[in-house]
Amino acid sequence: MVTSAPNLTSVSWMAPAFGPAQGRHGVTFHPRVTFSCKALHPDNNWVVDIGWLQSALSTVTQKYHLKDLDEICPDQVTTTEWMAQQLFSDIVSEAKKGSFSFSGSIRVTVKESDVAEASYENSIE
């Protein structure tokens, strides 16, 4: 298992269904990405290249850092859960750009505060 964790700060509007959290507000997300597999890479004895992982995370988090999520994704309710799934999708897209070789699962956990975090996990081949 390999984990990396940058930070990103964004702002968005939440619908009335979110009670006291509704309305426009900013948040600093603390995403943590974990790659897990059943066997190490046969040539390199790693789960994933940590250098690639740090570069990919930097690229995908910059898309949202210090941005208005309502402008980037106008048709979405941008919850912490949504951010976890979106970062997962973005990381998979980054992986498809190069000669990335990984088979296993990726979990993206986004911490919003000391009492709130959400994860999205799926397998890739």
Coordinates of C-alpha atoms in Angstrom, one line a residue:
M1 CA 0.0 0.0 0.0
V2 CA 1.3 3.5 -0.9
T3 CA -0.4 6.7 0.3
S4 CA 0.2 10.4 -0.6
A5 CA -1.6 13.4 0.8
P6 CA -1.6 17.0 -0.6
N7 CA -4.1 19.8 0.4
L8 CA -6.5 21.9 -1.7
T9 CA -8.7 24.8 -0.9
S10 CA -11.9 25.5 -2.8
V11 CA -15.3 27.4 -2.5
S12 CA -18.8 26.3 -3.5
W13 CA -22.4 26.7 -2.8
M14 CA -24.5 24.0 -1.0
A15 CA -28.2 23.4 -1.4
P16 CA -30.8 23.9 1.4
A17 CA -30.8 20.1 2.0
F18 CA -27.4 20.7 3.8
G19 CA -29.0 22.6 6.7
P20 CA -26.5 24.8 8.5
A21 CA -23.8 24.0 5.9
Q22 CA -25.9 25.5 3.0
G23 CA -24.9 28.6 1.2
R24 CA -21.5 29.6 -0.2
H25 CA -18.6 28.6 1.8
G26 CA -14.9 27.6 1.4
V27 CA -13.2 24.5 2.6
T28 CA -9.7 23.2 2.7
F29 CA -9.8 19.5 1.6
H30 CA -7.1 17.1 2.7
P31 CA -7.2 14.3 0.1
R32 CA -5.3 11.1 0.8
V33 CA -4.8 8.6 -2.0
T34 CA -4.0 5.0 -1.3
F35 CA -3.0 2.4 -3.9
S36 CA -3.4 -1.2 -2.8
C37 CA -2.6 -4.4 -4.7
K38 CA -2.2 -8.2 -4.1
A39 CA 1.3 -8.3 -5.5
L40 CA 4.2 -5.9 -6.0
H41 CA 5.2 -4.8 -9.5
P42 CA 7.3 -7.7 -10.8
D43 CA 10.3 -5.6 -12.0
N44 CA 10.4 -2.8 -9.4
N45 CA 9.0 -4.3 -6.2
W46 CA 6.7 -1.4 -5.6
V47 CA 2.9 -0.9 -5.5
V48 CA 3.2 2.3 -7.5
D49 CA 5.9 4.8 -8.4
I50 CA 5.7 7.3 -5.6
G51 CA 7.3 10.0 -7.8
W52 CA 4.5 9.5 -10.4
L53 CA 1.9 9.5 -7.7
Q54 CA 3.1 12.8 -6.2
S55 CA 3.2 14.4 -9.6
A56 CA -0.2 13.1 -10.6
L57 CA -1.7 14.4 -7.3
S58 CA -0.2 17.8 -7.8
T59 CA -1.7 18.0 -11.3
V60 CA -5.2 16.9 -10.4
T61 CA -5.4 19.0 -7.2
Q62 CA -4.3 22.1 -9.0
K63 CA -7.5 21.9 -11.1
Y64 CA -9.5 22.6 -7.9
H65 CA -7.1 24.5 -5.6
L66 CA -8.2 28.1 -4.9
K67 CA -11.0 27.7 -7.4
D68 CA -14.8 28.1 -7.3
L69 CA -16.1 24.6 -7.7
D70 CA -19.4 26.0 -9.0
E71 CA -17.6 27.5 -12.0
I72 CA -15.6 24.3 -12.7
C73 CA -18.5 21.9 -12.2
P74 CA -21.7 24.0 -12.5
D75 CA -24.1 21.1 -12.6
Q76 CA -22.8 19.3 -9.6
V77 CA -23.5 19.4 -5.8
T78 CA -19.8 19.5 -4.8
T79 CA -19.9 17.5 -1.6
T80 CA -16.8 16.0 0.0
E81 CA -18.0 12.6 -1.3
W82 CA -18.2 14.1 -4.8
M83 CA -14.7 15.5 -4.5
A84 CA -13.3 12.0 -3.5
Q85 CA -14.9 10.4 -6.6
Q86 CA -13.8 13.3 -8.8
L87 CA -10.2 13.0 -7.6
F88 CA -10.3 9.3 -8.2
S89 CA -11.5 9.8 -11.8
D90 CA -8.9 12.5 -12.4
I91 CA -6.1 10.2 -11.1
V92 CA -7.2 7.3 -13.3
S93 CA -7.3 9.8 -16.3
E94 CA -3.7 10.8 -15.4
A95 CA -2.7 7.2 -15.3
K96 CA -4.0 6.5 -18.8
K97 CA -1.8 9.3 -20.2
G98 CA 1.5 7.4 -19.8
S99 CA 3.0 4.0 -19.4
F100 CA 1.4 3.6 -16.0
S101 CA 1.2 0.0 -14.9
F102 CA -1.0 -0.9 -11.9
S103 CA -3.6 -3.5 -11.1
G104 CA -5.4 -3.2 -7.8
S105 CA -7.6 -0.7 -6.0
I106 CA -7.3 3.1 -5.4
R107 CA -9.0 4.7 -2.5
V108 CA -9.3 8.5 -2.3
T109 CA -10.2 9.8 1.2
V110 CA -11.0 13.5 1.5
K111 CA -10.9 14.9 5.0
E112 CA -12.9 18.1 5.4
S113 CA -12.5 18.6 9.1
D114 CA -11.6 16.7 12.3
V115 CA -15.1 15.2 12.2
A116 CA -15.9 14.8 8.5
E117 CA -14.3 12.8 5.8
A118 CA -15.5 10.7 2.8
S119 CA -13.9 8.0 0.7
Y120 CA -14.3 6.6 -2.8
E121 CA -12.7 3.4 -3.8
N122 CA -12.7 1.3 -6.9
S123 CA -10.5 -1.2 -8.7
I124 CA -8.6 -0.6 -11.9
E125 CA -6.7 -3.0 -14.2

